[in-house]
Coordinates of C-alpha atoms in Angstrom, one line a residue:
M1 CA 33.2 -33.5 -33.1
R2 CA 32.0 -33.6 -29.6
T3 CA 32.4 -30.1 -28.2
A4 CA 32.4 -29.2 -24.5
L5 CA 31.3 -25.7 -23.5
L6 CA 32.9 -24.6 -20.2
Q7 CA 30.4 -22.1 -18.7
S8 CA 32.4 -20.5 -15.9
S9 CA 33.8 -17.2 -14.7
G10 CA 36.7 -19.0 -13.2
R11 CA 38.6 -17.0 -10.5
P12 CA 38.8 -13.4 -11.7
G13 CA 42.3 -12.0 -11.2
S14 CA 44.1 -15.3 -10.9
T15 CA 45.6 -16.9 -14.0
V16 CA 46.9 -19.8 -11.9
E17 CA 43.5 -20.7 -10.5
N18 CA 41.8 -20.4 -13.9
L19 CA 44.4 -22.8 -15.4
K20 CA 43.4 -25.2 -12.7
V21 CA 39.7 -24.8 -13.6
L22 CA 40.4 -25.4 -17.3
D23 CA 42.6 -28.4 -16.5
E24 CA 39.8 -30.0 -14.5
A25 CA 37.2 -29.3 -17.1
A26 CA 39.4 -30.6 -19.9
G27 CA 39.8 -33.8 -18.0
R28 CA 36.0 -34.2 -17.6
A29 CA 35.5 -33.4 -21.3
A30 CA 38.0 -35.9 -22.4
V31 CA 36.3 -38.7 -20.3
A32 CA 33.0 -37.7 -22.0
G33 CA 34.6 -38.1 -25.5
A34 CA 35.0 -34.5 -26.4
G35 CA 37.6 -33.4 -28.9
L36 CA 37.3 -29.7 -28.1
V37 CA 36.8 -27.6 -25.0
V38 CA 35.7 -23.9 -25.4
A39 CA 36.1 -21.5 -22.5
P40 CA 34.6 -18.0 -22.2
E41 CA 35.8 -14.5 -23.1
M42 CA 38.8 -13.4 -21.0
F43 CA 38.7 -16.7 -19.1
L44 CA 42.4 -16.8 -18.4
T45 CA 42.4 -13.7 -16.2
G46 CA 38.8 -12.7 -15.6
Y47 CA 36.8 -9.9 -17.4
A48 CA 35.9 -7.2 -14.9
I49 CA 39.4 -6.8 -13.4
G50 CA 40.1 -3.2 -14.5
D51 CA 43.8 -2.2 -14.8
D52 CA 44.8 -5.8 -14.0
I53 CA 43.9 -6.5 -17.6
A54 CA 47.1 -4.8 -18.8
R55 CA 49.1 -6.2 -16.0
L56 CA 48.1 -9.8 -16.7
A57 CA 48.1 -9.6 -20.5
E58 CA 50.4 -12.0 -22.2
P59 CA 51.8 -12.6 -25.7
A60 CA 49.9 -15.2 -27.8
D61 CA 52.9 -17.6 -27.3
G62 CA 53.4 -16.7 -23.6
D63 CA 53.6 -18.8 -20.5
S64 CA 49.9 -19.4 -20.2
A65 CA 49.6 -20.6 -23.8
A66 CA 52.4 -23.1 -23.1
A67 CA 50.5 -24.2 -19.9
I68 CA 47.3 -24.7 -21.9
A69 CA 49.1 -26.6 -24.6
E70 CA 50.3 -29.0 -21.9
I71 CA 46.7 -29.3 -20.6
A72 CA 45.5 -30.0 -24.1
T73 CA 48.1 -32.7 -24.9
R74 CA 47.8 -34.4 -21.5
H75 CA 44.0 -34.8 -21.9
G76 CA 44.0 -35.2 -25.7
V77 CA 41.5 -32.4 -26.4
A78 CA 41.8 -29.1 -28.3
V79 CA 41.2 -26.0 -26.2
A80 CA 39.8 -22.6 -27.2
Y81 CA 40.0 -19.8 -24.6
G82 CA 39.7 -16.1 -24.2
Y83 CA 42.5 -14.0 -22.8
P84 CA 44.1 -10.5 -22.8
E85 CA 46.8 -10.5 -25.5
R86 CA 49.9 -8.3 -25.1
A87 CA 51.5 -7.2 -28.4
G88 CA 54.0 -4.5 -27.8
E89 CA 52.2 -1.5 -26.3
Q90 CA 48.8 -2.8 -27.4
V91 CA 46.4 -5.1 -25.5
Y92 CA 43.8 -7.0 -27.4
N93 CA 40.7 -9.0 -26.2
S94 CA 41.7 -12.3 -27.9
A95 CA 40.8 -15.9 -28.3
Q96 CA 43.2 -18.7 -29.1
L97 CA 42.7 -22.2 -30.3
I98 CA 45.3 -24.9 -29.4
S99 CA 45.2 -28.4 -30.8
A100 CA 45.2 -31.7 -28.8
E101 CA 48.8 -32.0 -29.9
G102 CA 49.6 -28.6 -28.2
I103 CA 50.0 -26.7 -31.4
R104 CA 48.7 -23.1 -31.6
L105 CA 46.3 -23.2 -34.5
A106 CA 44.6 -19.8 -34.5
N107 CA 44.6 -16.5 -32.6
Y108 CA 41.8 -13.9 -33.0
R109 CA 41.5 -10.3 -31.8
K110 CA 38.0 -9.0 -31.0
T111 CA 37.1 -6.6 -33.8
H112 CA 34.0 -5.0 -32.2
L113 CA 34.6 -3.7 -28.7
F114 CA 31.5 -3.3 -26.5
G115 CA 31.0 -0.2 -24.3
C116 CA 33.4 2.1 -22.6
F117 CA 34.9 -0.6 -20.4
E118 CA 36.3 -2.5 -23.4
R119 CA 37.3 0.6 -25.4
D120 CA 39.2 1.9 -22.4
H121 CA 41.2 -1.3 -22.0
F122 CA 41.6 -2.8 -25.5
T123 CA 42.7 -2.1 -29.0
P124 CA 40.2 -3.5 -31.6
G125 CA 41.5 -6.2 -33.9
E126 CA 41.4 -5.8 -37.7
Q127 CA 41.1 -9.3 -39.1
P128 CA 37.4 -10.5 -39.1
V129 CA 37.9 -14.1 -40.3
V130 CA 40.4 -16.3 -38.5
Q131 CA 40.1 -20.1 -39.1
A132 CA 41.8 -23.4 -38.5
E133 CA 41.2 -27.0 -39.5
L134 CA 40.2 -29.2 -36.6
G135 CA 38.6 -32.7 -36.4
G136 CA 37.5 -32.6 -40.0
L137 CA 35.8 -29.2 -39.6
R138 CA 36.8 -25.7 -40.6
V139 CA 36.7 -23.8 -37.2
G140 CA 36.4 -20.1 -36.9
L141 CA 36.9 -17.7 -34.0
M142 CA 34.9 -14.7 -32.9
I143 CA 34.3 -13.0 -29.5
C144 CA 31.0 -12.0 -27.9
Y145 CA 29.7 -8.7 -29.5
D146 CA 31.2 -9.7 -32.8
V147 CA 28.5 -12.3 -33.4
E148 CA 25.8 -9.6 -33.1
F149 CA 27.0 -8.1 -36.4
P150 CA 25.5 -10.2 -39.2
E151 CA 28.2 -9.1 -41.6
N152 CA 30.8 -10.7 -39.4
V153 CA 29.2 -14.1 -39.3
R154 CA 28.3 -14.0 -43.0
A155 CA 32.0 -13.4 -43.8
H156 CA 32.7 -16.7 -42.0
A157 CA 29.9 -18.4 -44.0
L158 CA 31.5 -17.2 -47.3
A159 CA 34.8 -18.5 -46.1
D160 CA 33.3 -21.9 -45.4
T161 CA 33.4 -22.0 -41.6
D162 CA 31.7 -25.1 -40.3
L163 CA 31.9 -24.4 -36.5
L164 CA 32.2 -20.9 -35.2
L165 CA 33.6 -20.6 -31.7
V166 CA 32.4 -17.5 -29.8
P167 CA 33.8 -17.1 -26.3
T168 CA 31.6 -14.5 -24.7
A169 CA 30.9 -12.3 -21.6
Q170 CA 27.2 -11.8 -22.2
M171 CA 25.6 -9.8 -19.5
H172 CA 22.2 -8.9 -18.2
P173 CA 19.9 -7.6 -19.8
F174 CA 21.1 -8.9 -23.2
Q175 CA 20.3 -12.7 -22.7
F176 CA 18.1 -12.6 -25.8
V177 CA 21.4 -12.8 -27.8
A178 CA 22.1 -16.3 -26.4
E179 CA 18.5 -17.3 -26.6
S180 CA 17.5 -16.0 -30.0
V181 CA 20.3 -14.2 -32.0
V182 CA 22.8 -17.1 -31.9
P183 CA 20.5 -19.8 -33.2
V184 CA 19.4 -17.5 -36.0
R185 CA 23.0 -16.7 -36.9
A186 CA 23.7 -20.5 -37.1
F187 CA 20.6 -21.0 -39.3
E188 CA 21.0 -18.1 -41.7
N189 CA 24.7 -18.9 -42.2
Q190 CA 24.4 -22.7 -42.2
M191 CA 27.0 -23.5 -39.6
Y192 CA 27.4 -24.6 -36.0
V193 CA 27.9 -21.8 -33.5
A194 CA 29.3 -22.5 -30.0
Y195 CA 28.5 -19.5 -27.8
V196 CA 30.3 -19.9 -24.4
N197 CA 29.5 -17.5 -21.6
R198 CA 30.7 -16.4 -18.2
T199 CA 28.2 -16.6 -15.3
G200 CA 27.2 -14.7 -12.2
P201 CA 28.3 -11.3 -10.8
E202 CA 31.7 -9.9 -11.6
G203 CA 32.5 -6.2 -10.8
E204 CA 29.7 -4.1 -12.2
F205 CA 28.4 -6.9 -14.5
E206 CA 26.0 -9.8 -14.1
F207 CA 26.8 -12.5 -16.6
V208 CA 23.8 -14.6 -17.7
G209 CA 25.2 -18.0 -18.7
L210 CA 22.9 -19.7 -21.2
S211 CA 25.9 -21.0 -23.3
T212 CA 24.7 -22.9 -26.3
L213 CA 25.8 -25.0 -29.3
A214 CA 23.4 -24.0 -32.1
G215 CA 23.1 -26.1 -35.2
P216 CA 22.6 -25.1 -38.9
D217 CA 18.9 -25.9 -38.5
G218 CA 18.6 -23.2 -35.7
V219 CA 18.2 -25.8 -33.0
A220 CA 20.2 -25.6 -29.8
R221 CA 22.0 -28.9 -29.5
A222 CA 23.0 -28.0 -25.9
R223 CA 21.9 -25.2 -23.6
A224 CA 23.4 -24.4 -20.2
G225 CA 21.5 -22.8 -17.3
R226 CA 22.7 -19.8 -15.4
G227 CA 25.3 -21.4 -13.2
E228 CA 28.8 -23.0 -13.5
E229 CA 28.4 -25.9 -16.0
L230 CA 30.1 -28.1 -18.5
V231 CA 27.7 -29.0 -21.4
L232 CA 28.5 -31.2 -24.4
A233 CA 27.0 -31.6 -27.8
D234 CA 28.2 -32.8 -31.2
A235 CA 29.0 -30.8 -34.3
D236 CA 28.1 -33.3 -37.0
P237 CA 29.5 -32.9 -40.5
A238 CA 26.8 -35.1 -42.0
L239 CA 24.0 -33.0 -40.6
L240 CA 25.8 -29.8 -41.7
A241 CA 26.1 -31.1 -45.3
A242 CA 22.4 -32.2 -45.4
S243 CA 21.3 -28.8 -44.0
R244 CA 23.4 -26.9 -46.5
E245 CA 21.9 -28.9 -49.3
A246 CA 18.3 -28.3 -48.1
N247 CA 18.7 -24.6 -47.1
P248 CA 19.1 -22.3 -50.1
Y249 CA 20.1 -19.1 -48.2
L250 CA 23.7 -18.9 -49.3
K251 CA 22.9 -20.1 -52.9
D252 CA 20.1 -17.6 -53.3
R253 CA 22.2 -14.5 -52.4
R254 CA 22.4 -11.7 -54.9
P255 CA 25.6 -9.9 -53.9
G256 CA 25.2 -7.4 -56.7
L257 CA 22.3 -5.8 -54.8
Y258 CA 24.2 -5.4 -51.5
G259 CA 26.9 -2.9 -52.4
S260 CA 25.1 0.0 -50.7
L261 CA 25.4 -1.9 -47.4
I262 CA 29.1 -0.9 -47.1

């Protein structure tokens, strides 16, 4: 499945403008043959927007979800995007996957919140593995800091995730995560990992870009630079099957030895 990584910080504070950016990117991705567009963490509203996070938060089935479903169906591509989710009095840092038919397939709430900023504005999610079937692949969702915990990604491997989507807001000086950690996660768990970042200055943060689609062989199939960019690469089920056959990591595990880890 050709996957388009939308590396952009959009227009922080403006849901309307970010929907326009996503619409334009979805159109370009569709022309390039993509079946899926992945946008960064909190793309719908912006990340470093302080109390506007709560003001702009929406239900998973809110107006913006309907607008993105319309974008997906009009361009014939599935869309995954980050947004602040309102659920009663709680606000979650969430990511949602909508099919090319406009169907809401999966919604994930970030389980590992990073730093005081996130802990001040969000409630942590409690469900580590969220998946959906898309384009012949089992697709999982995760957000930014979550991928830095090997237990999280291994849980997806044990649940047979083929392509892990990770909208992120990776900031300076942690670019080694995009450069090194993400390809290793893909290799050690025998899956594709699409890590899609924001870029440039925003509030107190400097986002580093470097979005990547890493394959199960640990090789980056696509790598963005530091600026606004739409990059494309394929998640190939045949390569995935061959890699899993050749790499014994998951087969050679000895779970009985790992009980002390929890």
